[in-house]
Amino acid sequence: MASCDEVRQLTKENTRSLTMCGHVGFESLPDQLVDRSIEQGFCFNILCVGETGIGKSTLINTLFNTNFEELESSHFCPCVRLRAQTYELQESNVRLKLTIVNTVGFGDQINKEDSYQPIVDYIDDQFEAYLQEELKIRRALFNYHDSRIHVCLYFIAPTGHSLRTLDLLTMKSLDNKVNIIPLIAKADTISKSELQKFKMKLMSELVINGVQIYQFQQMTTRLPRSMEQ
């Protein structure tokens, strides 16, 4: 029977030394994830909330430098309905499946009391659909089109006045379900000083009413030590 020291010595003598020619194991995991993500492509779902003709389609076309085919909407819709359209975009070797969800008829009714409810129901339905897919015994999430909303662009009319009750109710109902980015539509129609005052008024009203919006991370640039005094 061999002792522990003999086993260690025998193992050491029979061990081959290999030269690493590249990244292996956990060290290469980030690169593998990036390559896999690029191969699969990305999915991004945008919810655009705003009145008809406020400039939602124009902004989306500008953001992605593409002319999306958008059906004209009427101002006489009896109720609010959501229309989702999916597009396949590609830049270099990166593919993007973009879904734009537009709120048709939002704010056009005389009675706007429940105008936000179809939007809330739509977001909840997408969460429920994804949950049901995860609960399946044989899940197919690799090919599953994730329709959960990633960001909500909320368009605010450039009135210069306070937020409407409908705006506050809608954002308050959505802030715990999706990232909300308020946008002042057609901001070039008012002067820079009026725009700045309007921004401050909007932010103040959002804070007072407890509406949580998406906070962009501020980029900080550190000065070299020779310049720090």
Backbone as JSON, one array per atom type, in Angstrom:
{
  "sequence": "MASCDEVRQLTKENTRSLTMCGHVGFESLPDQLVDRSIEQGFCFNILCVGETGIGKSTLINTLFNTNFEELESSHFCPCVRLRAQTYELQESNVRLKLTIVNTVGFGDQINKEDSYQPIVDYIDDQFEAYLQEELKIRRALFNYHDSRIHVCLYFIAPTGHSLRTLDLLTMKSLDNKVNIIPLIAKADTISKSELQKFKMKLMSELVINGVQIYQFQQMTTRLPRSMEQ",
  "N": [[0.86, -1.19, 0.0], [0.65, 2.16, -0.9], [1.93, 5.22, 0.41], [0.62, 8.53, 1.23], [2.48, 10.49, 0.54], [4.01, 9.19, -1.37], [2.14, 8.81, -3.39], [1.62, 11.48, -4.1], [4.16, 12.19, -5.11], [4.39, 10.44, -7.27], [2.27, 11.27, -8.85], [3.09, 13.85, -9.43], [5.35, 13.38, -11.0], [4.24, 12.21, -13.27], [2.68, 14.15, -14.37], [1.79, 16.2, -17.04], [2.96, 19.21, -18.5], [1.21, 21.87, -19.87], [1.08, 24.32, -22.4], [-0.56, 27.37, -22.43], [-2.41, 28.58, -25.07], [-4.26, 30.51, -25.46], [-7.2, 32.26, -24.24], [-9.01, 30.48, -21.83], [-11.67, 28.71, -20.16], [-13.2, 30.3, -17.3], [-12.11, 32.78, -17.65], [-12.45, 33.51, -20.26], [-15.12, 33.8, -20.48], [-16.69, 36.3, -20.63], [-16.08, 37.18, -23.31], [-17.13, 35.06, -24.73], [-19.85, 35.31, -24.16], [-20.42, 37.77, -25.38], [-19.92, 37.17, -28.09], [-21.84, 35.19, -28.48], [-24.19, 36.62, -28.0], [-24.14, 38.5, -30.09], [-24.36, 36.76, -32.22], [-26.91, 35.66, -31.83], [-28.46, 37.95, -31.88], [-30.27, 40.94, -30.9], [-33.03, 42.04, -28.86], [-35.42, 44.56, -28.64], [-37.88, 46.45, -27.16], [-40.12, 49.07, -27.5], [-42.33, 51.29, -26.0], [-44.51, 53.72, -27.02], [-46.1, 56.44, -25.82], [-48.57, 58.78, -26.23], [-50.41, 61.59, -27.57], [-52.3, 61.56, -30.67], [-50.52, 62.57, -33.52], [-48.5, 63.92, -32.21], [-45.88, 63.5, -32.66], [-44.61, 61.0, -32.42], [-43.91, 58.94, -34.27], [-42.13, 60.32, -35.92], [-39.97, 60.85, -34.21], [-39.08, 58.22, -33.62], [-38.28, 57.37, -36.17], [-36.14, 59.1, -36.52], [-34.42, 58.36, -34.43], [-33.57, 55.77, -35.14], [-32.74, 56.14, -37.67], [-34.28, 55.4, -39.9], [-37.01, 54.94, -42.1], [-39.87, 54.02, -40.95], [-42.76, 52.17, -41.76], [-45.73, 53.53, -41.04], [-49.06, 53.4, -40.07], [-51.62, 55.77, -40.65], [-53.29, 57.46, -38.05], [-56.5, 58.13, -36.67], [-58.18, 60.93, -35.13], [-60.49, 60.3, -33.93], [-60.93, 57.96, -32.5], [-62.8, 55.59, -30.71], [-61.88, 54.36, -28.41], [-58.9, 53.57, -26.54], [-56.33, 51.81, -28.07], [-53.68, 49.44, -28.53], [-51.02, 49.15, -30.78], [-48.76, 47.0, -32.11], [-45.72, 46.73, -33.85], [-43.2, 44.96, -35.5], [-39.8, 45.09, -36.43], [-36.96, 44.17, -38.39], [-33.73, 45.04, -37.95], [-30.39, 45.86, -38.96], [-27.04, 46.54, -38.31], [-23.84, 46.71, -39.37], [-22.54, 43.76, -38.22], [-24.43, 43.28, -36.34], [-27.58, 42.34, -35.31], [-30.9, 43.49, -34.81], [-33.98, 43.07, -33.33], [-36.6, 44.99, -33.42], [-39.35, 46.2, -31.71], [-42.08, 48.25, -31.89], [-44.47, 49.75, -30.0], [-47.39, 51.37, -30.3], [-49.64, 53.79, -29.01], [-52.78, 54.05, -29.94], [-55.16, 56.5, -30.34], [-54.89, 57.6, -27.84], [-55.78, 59.85, -25.35], [-57.64, 61.15, -26.96], [-60.3, 60.9, -26.47], [-63.38, 62.16, -25.09], [-64.08, 61.51, -22.47], [-61.56, 60.8, -20.51], [-60.92, 59.2, -18.43], [-60.27, 56.46, -18.02], [-58.21, 56.05, -19.83], [-55.61, 55.17, -19.59], [-55.73, 52.54, -18.79], [-55.87, 50.4, -20.79], [-53.18, 50.4, -21.57], [-51.79, 49.65, -19.27], [-52.88, 47.08, -18.97], [-51.9, 45.84, -21.27], [-49.1, 45.77, -20.84], [-49.01, 44.14, -18.55], [-50.03, 41.79, -19.66], [-47.96, 41.0, -21.35], [-45.92, 40.38, -19.53], [-47.18, 38.23, -18.27], [-47.4, 36.4, -20.39], [-44.7, 35.79, -20.88], [-44.04, 34.64, -18.43], [-45.66, 32.35, -18.43], [-44.43, 30.95, -20.48], [-41.96, 30.41, -19.34], [-42.75, 28.65, -17.33], [-43.34, 26.32, -18.59], [-42.77, 22.82, -19.2], [-41.11, 21.99, -21.28], [-39.3, 24.37, -22.34], [-38.95, 27.01, -24.71], [-37.26, 29.29, -24.87], [-35.17, 30.22, -26.32], [-35.96, 30.63, -28.96], [-38.13, 32.15, -28.47], [-40.12, 35.01, -28.81], [-39.55, 37.7, -27.01], [-41.75, 39.84, -25.71], [-41.92, 41.71, -23.74], [-42.04, 45.01, -22.43], [-39.35, 47.24, -22.69], [-38.75, 49.95, -22.41], [-40.52, 53.01, -21.91], [-41.5, 55.63, -23.81], [-42.68, 58.62, -23.01], [-44.64, 61.04, -24.32], [-44.93, 64.5, -24.01], [-46.98, 67.27, -24.41], [-45.89, 70.44, -25.66], [-46.89, 72.66, -23.92], [-46.17, 74.41, -21.96], [-47.43, 74.7, -19.61], [-48.77, 73.17, -16.6], [-48.56, 69.59, -15.94], [-51.01, 67.42, -17.33], [-53.84, 65.88, -15.73], [-54.32, 63.35, -16.77], [-51.78, 62.66, -17.74], [-50.26, 62.46, -15.37], [-51.66, 60.41, -13.99], [-51.32, 58.28, -15.77], [-48.48, 57.93, -15.95], [-47.96, 57.42, -13.27], [-49.23, 55.0, -12.97], [-47.67, 53.37, -14.48], [-45.03, 53.48, -13.64], [-43.99, 51.55, -11.92], [-43.79, 49.33, -13.47], [-42.42, 49.62, -15.85], [-39.59, 51.23, -17.43], [-39.74, 54.67, -17.51], [-39.4, 57.34, -19.71], [-39.81, 60.62, -19.86], [-40.66, 62.83, -22.48], [-40.45, 65.96, -24.05], [-42.43, 66.84, -26.53], [-42.02, 68.16, -29.84], [-40.27, 70.28, -29.15], [-38.95, 72.32, -30.36], [-40.71, 74.3, -30.92], [-40.95, 76.15, -28.96], [-39.19, 78.71, -27.12], [-35.74, 78.6, -25.91], [-35.44, 79.47, -23.27], [-38.06, 79.28, -22.31], [-38.38, 76.56, -22.62], [-36.55, 75.52, -20.76], [-37.66, 76.44, -18.34], [-40.06, 75.07, -18.46], [-39.19, 72.41, -18.31], [-38.15, 72.36, -15.69], [-40.49, 72.82, -14.26], [-41.98, 70.55, -14.91], [-40.38, 68.47, -13.82], [-40.53, 69.14, -11.14], [-43.26, 68.71, -10.61], [-43.44, 65.99, -11.09], [-41.88, 64.96, -9.01], [-43.3, 65.87, -6.77], [-45.68, 64.46, -7.03], [-44.8, 61.92, -6.74], [-43.91, 60.32, -8.88], [-41.96, 57.95, -10.44], [-39.26, 58.1, -12.58], [-37.06, 57.11, -15.27], [-33.65, 57.26, -14.48], [-30.9, 58.64, -15.89], [-27.53, 57.57, -16.03], [-24.95, 59.61, -14.92], [-22.14, 60.65, -16.63], [-18.9, 60.8, -15.44], [-15.87, 62.46, -15.61], [-12.62, 61.93, -14.7], [-9.99, 63.99, -13.68], [-6.51, 64.11, -14.6], [-3.89, 63.35, -12.19], [-1.97, 65.31, -12.1], [-3.38, 67.56, -12.71], [-5.17, 67.84, -10.72], [-5.96, 69.87, -8.13]],
  "CA": [[0.0, 0.0, 0.0], [1.48, 3.36, -1.02], [1.58, 6.32, 1.31], [0.15, 9.75, 0.57], [3.62, 11.18, -0.05], [4.4, 8.46, -2.58], [1.12, 9.1, -4.41], [1.85, 12.84, -4.58], [5.38, 12.2, -5.9], [4.11, 9.74, -8.52], [1.4, 12.14, -9.64], [3.89, 14.99, -9.89], [6.25, 12.94, -12.07], [3.47, 11.85, -14.46], [1.86, 15.29, -14.81], [2.31, 16.92, -18.2], [2.81, 20.67, -18.47], [0.62, 22.37, -21.12], [1.25, 25.74, -22.63], [-1.82, 28.01, -22.81], [-2.3, 29.34, -26.32], [-5.35, 31.49, -25.53], [-8.06, 32.33, -23.05], [-9.88, 29.32, -21.63], [-12.37, 28.68, -18.88], [-13.98, 31.45, -16.87], [-11.49, 34.03, -18.09], [-12.95, 33.84, -21.59], [-16.58, 33.83, -20.46], [-17.28, 37.52, -21.2], [-15.97, 37.18, -24.76], [-18.08, 34.07, -25.25], [-21.2, 35.87, -24.07], [-20.55, 38.8, -26.4], [-20.02, 36.51, -29.39], [-23.13, 34.51, -28.55], [-25.26, 37.64, -28.1], [-24.1, 39.04, -31.44], [-24.85, 35.73, -33.12], [-28.35, 35.54, -31.65], [-29.14, 39.22, -32.12], [-30.84, 41.59, -29.73], [-34.46, 42.36, -28.9], [-35.68, 45.82, -27.93], [-39.3, 46.8, -27.29], [-40.37, 50.45, -27.09], [-43.72, 51.72, -25.9], [-44.65, 55.16, -27.26], [-47.38, 56.91, -25.29], [-48.78, 60.19, -26.55], [-51.57, 61.88, -28.4], [-52.15, 61.43, -32.11], [-49.91, 63.71, -34.17], [-47.57, 64.63, -31.33], [-44.53, 63.32, -33.19], [-44.02, 59.74, -31.99], [-43.29, 58.25, -35.41], [-40.99, 61.12, -36.39], [-38.84, 60.63, -33.3], [-38.58, 56.86, -33.8], [-37.56, 57.36, -37.44], [-34.88, 59.81, -36.33], [-33.56, 57.59, -33.54], [-33.0, 54.59, -35.8], [-32.34, 56.54, -39.03], [-35.04, 54.53, -40.79], [-38.39, 55.35, -42.34], [-40.77, 52.92, -40.67], [-44.11, 52.31, -42.3], [-46.67, 53.77, -39.94], [-50.41, 53.68, -40.52], [-52.16, 57.01, -40.12], [-54.3, 57.27, -37.01], [-57.56, 59.14, -36.62], [-58.43, 61.55, -33.83], [-61.86, 59.97, -33.51], [-60.99, 56.58, -32.01], [-63.7, 55.54, -29.55], [-61.17, 53.87, -27.24], [-57.45, 53.46, -26.71], [-55.85, 50.47, -28.4], [-52.24, 49.4, -28.74], [-50.63, 48.52, -32.04], [-47.35, 46.6, -32.07], [-45.11, 46.41, -35.13], [-41.85, 44.46, -35.3], [-38.92, 45.32, -37.57], [-35.63, 43.57, -38.32], [-32.71, 46.0, -38.31], [-29.03, 45.33, -38.9], [-25.95, 47.49, -38.47], [-22.63, 45.88, -39.43], [-22.9, 42.36, -37.99], [-25.34, 43.25, -35.19], [-28.99, 42.31, -35.69], [-31.81, 43.99, -33.77], [-35.42, 42.9, -33.54], [-37.2, 46.17, -32.78], [-40.81, 46.23, -31.65], [-42.59, 49.57, -31.51], [-45.87, 49.65, -29.58], [-47.97, 52.72, -30.36], [-50.96, 53.94, -28.38], [-53.69, 54.67, -30.91], [-56.34, 57.12, -29.73], [-54.64, 58.0, -26.46], [-56.09, 61.25, -25.07], [-58.54, 61.74, -27.94], [-61.69, 60.76, -26.05], [-63.9, 63.2, -24.19], [-63.9, 60.94, -21.14], [-60.21, 60.23, -20.5], [-60.69, 58.67, -17.09], [-59.64, 55.14, -18.06], [-57.41, 55.94, -21.05], [-54.34, 54.49, -19.31], [-55.95, 51.14, -18.4], [-55.41, 49.45, -21.82], [-51.72, 50.35, -21.59], [-51.41, 48.82, -18.12], [-53.27, 45.7, -19.26], [-50.99, 45.31, -22.3], [-47.81, 45.47, -20.21], [-49.21, 42.97, -17.69], [-50.21, 40.61, -20.51], [-46.64, 40.57, -21.86], [-45.27, 39.71, -18.41], [-47.86, 36.95, -18.05], [-47.05, 35.5, -21.49], [-43.33, 35.32, -20.66], [-44.06, 33.75, -17.26], [-46.22, 31.07, -18.85], [-43.41, 30.26, -21.28], [-40.94, 29.91, -18.4], [-43.31, 27.59, -16.51], [-43.52, 25.11, -19.38], [-41.77, 21.77, -18.96], [-40.16, 22.15, -22.38], [-39.27, 25.79, -22.67], [-38.28, 27.36, -25.96], [-36.94, 30.71, -24.73], [-34.17, 30.6, -27.31], [-36.68, 31.12, -30.13], [-39.31, 32.88, -28.03], [-40.06, 36.47, -29.02], [-39.83, 38.39, -25.75], [-42.51, 41.06, -26.01], [-41.98, 42.59, -22.57], [-41.63, 46.37, -22.76], [-38.11, 47.64, -22.06], [-38.75, 51.38, -22.1], [-41.72, 53.75, -22.31], [-41.27, 57.02, -24.16], [-43.94, 59.33, -22.76], [-44.59, 62.33, -25.02], [-45.66, 65.56, -23.34], [-47.22, 68.4, -25.3], [-45.13, 71.63, -25.22], [-47.83, 73.72, -23.59], [-45.58, 75.36, -21.02], [-48.22, 74.69, -18.38], [-48.59, 72.0, -15.75], [-48.94, 68.31, -16.51], [-52.42, 67.1, -17.24], [-54.17, 64.79, -14.82], [-54.14, 62.1, -17.5], [-50.35, 62.36, -17.78], [-49.84, 62.03, -14.03], [-52.26, 59.12, -13.7], [-50.73, 57.25, -16.63], [-47.11, 57.66, -15.54], [-47.99, 56.83, -11.94], [-49.67, 53.62, -13.11], [-46.67, 52.61, -15.24], [-43.65, 53.64, -13.17], [-43.52, 50.33, -11.26], [-43.84, 48.25, -14.44], [-41.55, 49.86, -17.0], [-38.78, 52.44, -17.35], [-40.42, 55.79, -18.16], [-38.58, 58.49, -20.1], [-40.68, 61.69, -20.35], [-40.11, 63.62, -23.58], [-41.23, 67.13, -24.47], [-42.58, 66.74, -27.98], [-41.97, 69.4, -30.63], [-39.66, 71.27, -28.26], [-38.44, 73.45, -31.14], [-41.76, 75.3, -31.1], [-40.86, 77.14, -27.88], [-37.84, 79.24, -26.95], [-34.89, 77.84, -25.0], [-35.73, 79.86, -21.89], [-39.35, 78.67, -21.96], [-38.17, 75.11, -22.52], [-35.88, 75.25, -19.5], [-38.65, 76.62, -17.28], [-41.03, 73.98, -18.58], [-38.54, 71.22, -17.79], [-38.09, 72.46, -14.23], [-41.85, 72.67, -13.74], [-42.36, 69.14, -15.06], [-39.64, 67.67, -12.85], [-41.07, 69.44, -9.83], [-44.56, 68.05, -10.48], [-43.22, 64.54, -11.0], [-41.38, 64.67, -7.67], [-44.38, 66.11, -5.81], [-46.69, 63.4, -7.17], [-44.19, 60.61, -6.49], [-43.75, 59.55, -10.12], [-40.58, 57.5, -10.63], [-38.85, 58.04, -13.98], [-35.73, 56.53, -15.46], [-32.57, 58.18, -14.19], [-29.71, 58.35, -16.68], [-26.28, 57.63, -15.3], [-24.13, 60.75, -15.31], [-20.75, 60.3, -16.92], [-17.96, 61.66, -14.74], [-14.51, 62.36, -16.13], [-11.65, 62.24, -13.66], [-8.83, 64.71, -14.17], [-5.22, 63.52, -14.21], [-3.41, 63.79, -10.88], [-1.18, 66.53, -12.25], [-4.29, 68.69, -12.83], [-6.02, 67.92, -9.53], [-5.4, 70.81, -7.14]],
  "C": [[0.9, 1.24, 0.0], [0.98, 4.43, -0.05], [1.13, 7.54, 0.51], [1.3, 10.49, -0.12], [4.07, 10.51, -1.33], [3.42, 8.74, -3.72], [1.34, 10.5, -4.98], [3.07, 12.9, -5.49], [5.16, 11.54, -7.26], [3.25, 10.6, -9.43], [2.18, 13.31, -10.22], [4.8, 14.6, -11.05], [5.5, 12.66, -13.37], [2.61, 13.0, -15.0], [2.53, 16.0, -15.98], [2.06, 18.42, -18.04], [2.34, 21.14, -19.84], [0.81, 23.87, -21.2], [-0.07, 26.33, -23.12], [-1.61, 28.86, -24.06], [-3.39, 30.39, -26.46], [-6.15, 31.47, -24.25], [-8.96, 31.11, -22.99], [-10.61, 29.49, -20.3], [-13.12, 29.97, -18.59], [-13.4, 32.76, -17.38], [-12.04, 34.47, -19.45], [-14.47, 33.95, -21.64], [-17.18, 35.12, -21.0], [-17.22, 37.58, -22.72], [-16.95, 36.19, -25.38], [-19.5, 34.61, -25.23], [-21.43, 36.93, -25.14], [-20.74, 38.17, -27.77], [-21.38, 35.82, -29.55], [-24.27, 35.5, -28.71], [-25.31, 38.23, -29.51], [-24.66, 38.04, -32.44], [-26.37, 35.6, -33.04], [-29.09, 36.81, -32.04], [-29.78, 39.74, -30.84], [-32.31, 41.91, -29.96], [-34.69, 43.61, -28.06], [-37.11, 46.25, -28.22], [-39.55, 48.18, -26.7], [-41.87, 50.71, -27.08], [-43.78, 53.23, -26.03], [-46.04, 55.59, -26.83], [-47.49, 58.4, -25.57], [-49.98, 60.36, -27.47], [-51.26, 61.68, -29.88], [-51.58, 62.71, -32.7], [-48.92, 64.47, -33.33], [-46.13, 64.44, -31.75], [-43.85, 62.03, -32.77], [-43.27, 59.05, -33.13], [-42.06, 59.01, -35.92], [-39.77, 60.9, -35.52], [-38.24, 59.24, -33.48], [-37.79, 56.75, -35.1], [-36.19, 58.03, -37.3], [-33.91, 59.01, -35.47], [-32.84, 56.46, -34.26], [-32.63, 54.86, -37.26], [-33.0, 55.65, -40.08], [-36.44, 55.1, -40.93], [-39.3, 54.14, -42.15], [-42.14, 53.22, -41.29], [-45.1, 52.39, -41.16], [-48.03, 54.13, -40.51], [-50.92, 54.96, -39.87], [-53.28, 56.71, -39.12], [-55.28, 58.43, -37.0], [-57.69, 59.69, -35.21], [-59.78, 61.15, -33.25], [-61.99, 58.5, -33.09], [-61.87, 56.52, -30.76], [-63.0, 55.07, -28.27], [-59.68, 53.78, -27.57], [-57.1, 52.01, -27.03], [-54.36, 50.55, -28.73], [-51.91, 48.6, -30.0], [-49.13, 48.27, -32.03], [-46.87, 46.22, -33.46], [-43.65, 46.06, -34.9], [-41.05, 44.63, -36.59], [-37.58, 44.63, -37.31], [-34.61, 44.58, -38.83], [-31.33, 45.35, -38.19], [-28.04, 46.45, -39.17], [-24.65, 46.73, -38.31], [-23.06, 44.43, -39.24], [-23.84, 42.19, -36.8], [-26.77, 43.33, -35.68], [-29.86, 42.73, -34.51], [-33.24, 43.74, -34.21], [-36.12, 43.98, -32.72], [-38.71, 46.08, -32.85], [-41.25, 47.58, -31.11], [-44.09, 49.41, -31.22], [-46.42, 51.07, -29.48], [-49.35, 52.72, -29.72], [-51.86, 54.74, -29.31], [-54.9, 55.23, -30.17], [-56.13, 57.59, -28.31], [-54.9, 59.51, -26.29], [-57.05, 61.91, -26.03], [-60.01, 61.68, -27.51], [-62.1, 61.91, -25.13], [-63.73, 62.75, -22.74], [-62.56, 60.2, -21.12], [-59.9, 59.51, -19.19], [-59.92, 57.35, -17.11], [-58.76, 54.96, -19.3], [-56.12, 55.15, -20.82], [-54.52, 52.99, -19.05], [-55.55, 50.16, -19.51], [-53.89, 49.33, -21.89], [-51.22, 49.47, -20.46], [-51.71, 47.35, -18.39], [-52.32, 45.07, -20.28], [-49.65, 44.91, -21.68], [-47.93, 44.23, -19.32], [-49.36, 41.7, -18.51], [-48.88, 40.09, -21.04], [-45.84, 39.87, -20.76], [-45.86, 38.32, -18.18], [-47.49, 35.95, -19.14], [-45.64, 34.94, -21.31], [-43.26, 34.36, -19.48], [-44.6, 32.38, -17.64], [-45.24, 30.27, -19.69], [-42.32, 29.68, -20.39], [-41.45, 28.73, -17.59], [-43.52, 26.3, -17.28], [-42.42, 24.09, -19.06], [-40.7, 21.82, -20.04], [-40.22, 23.6, -22.84], [-38.5, 26.02, -23.96], [-37.95, 28.84, -25.95], [-35.92, 31.17, -25.75], [-34.84, 31.21, -28.54], [-37.9, 31.96, -29.76], [-39.11, 34.38, -28.23], [-40.5, 37.15, -27.73], [-40.49, 39.73, -26.06], [-42.65, 41.99, -24.81], [-41.39, 43.96, -22.91], [-40.37, 46.73, -21.99], [-38.13, 49.1, -21.63], [-40.04, 52.0, -22.62], [-41.32, 55.2, -22.58], [-42.6, 57.76, -24.02], [-43.83, 60.75, -23.31], [-45.51, 63.34, -24.33], [-45.79, 66.75, -24.28], [-46.51, 69.65, -24.77], [-46.03, 72.81, -24.91], [-47.2, 74.79, -22.71], [-46.31, 75.42, -19.71], [-47.93, 73.43, -17.57], [-48.96, 70.73, -16.51], [-50.45, 68.09, -16.35], [-52.62, 65.97, -16.23], [-53.98, 63.44, -15.47], [-52.67, 61.69, -17.54], [-49.86, 61.82, -16.43], [-50.38, 60.64, -13.69], [-51.6, 58.0, -14.5], [-49.32, 56.91, -16.18], [-47.06, 57.01, -14.15], [-48.39, 55.36, -12.01], [-48.62, 52.75, -13.78], [-45.3, 52.58, -14.6], [-43.12, 52.41, -12.44], [-43.52, 49.12, -12.19], [-42.82, 48.4, -15.56], [-40.74, 51.13, -16.76], [-39.43, 53.55, -18.17], [-39.42, 56.89, -18.45], [-39.53, 59.57, -20.63], [-39.95, 62.51, -21.43], [-41.02, 64.79, -23.88], [-41.28, 67.11, -25.99], [-42.55, 68.12, -28.62], [-41.39, 70.56, -29.81], [-39.12, 72.47, -29.03], [-39.48, 74.52, -31.39], [-41.77, 76.35, -30.0], [-39.41, 77.56, -27.73], [-37.06, 78.41, -25.94], [-35.18, 78.19, -23.54], [-37.06, 79.26, -21.43], [-39.21, 77.16, -21.79], [-37.52, 74.74, -21.19], [-36.84, 75.38, -18.32], [-39.66, 75.49, -17.27], [-40.46, 72.68, -18.03], [-38.52, 71.23, -16.26], [-39.47, 72.27, -13.61], [-42.3, 71.22, -13.81], [-41.67, 68.27, -14.02], [-40.17, 67.89, -11.44], [-42.4, 68.73, -9.61], [-44.4, 66.54, -10.37], [-42.75, 64.15, -9.6], [-42.5, 64.82, -6.64], [-45.4, 64.97, -5.83], [-46.1, 62.0, -7.04], [-44.07, 59.74, -7.71], [-42.28, 59.23, -10.32], [-40.29, 57.4, -12.12], [-37.45, 57.47, -14.06], [-34.66, 57.59, -15.26], [-31.33, 57.77, -15.0], [-28.47, 58.47, -15.81], [-25.43, 58.77, -15.83], [-22.69, 60.3, -15.48], [-19.83, 61.31, -16.24], [-16.57, 61.4, -15.29], [-13.54, 62.81, -15.06], [-10.43, 62.9, -14.28], [-7.55, 63.97, -13.79], [-4.74, 64.11, -12.89], [-2.64, 65.1, -10.97], [-2.06, 67.75, -12.32], [-5.18, 68.85, -11.61], [-5.33, 68.8, -8.49], [-6.41, 71.0, -6.02]]
}
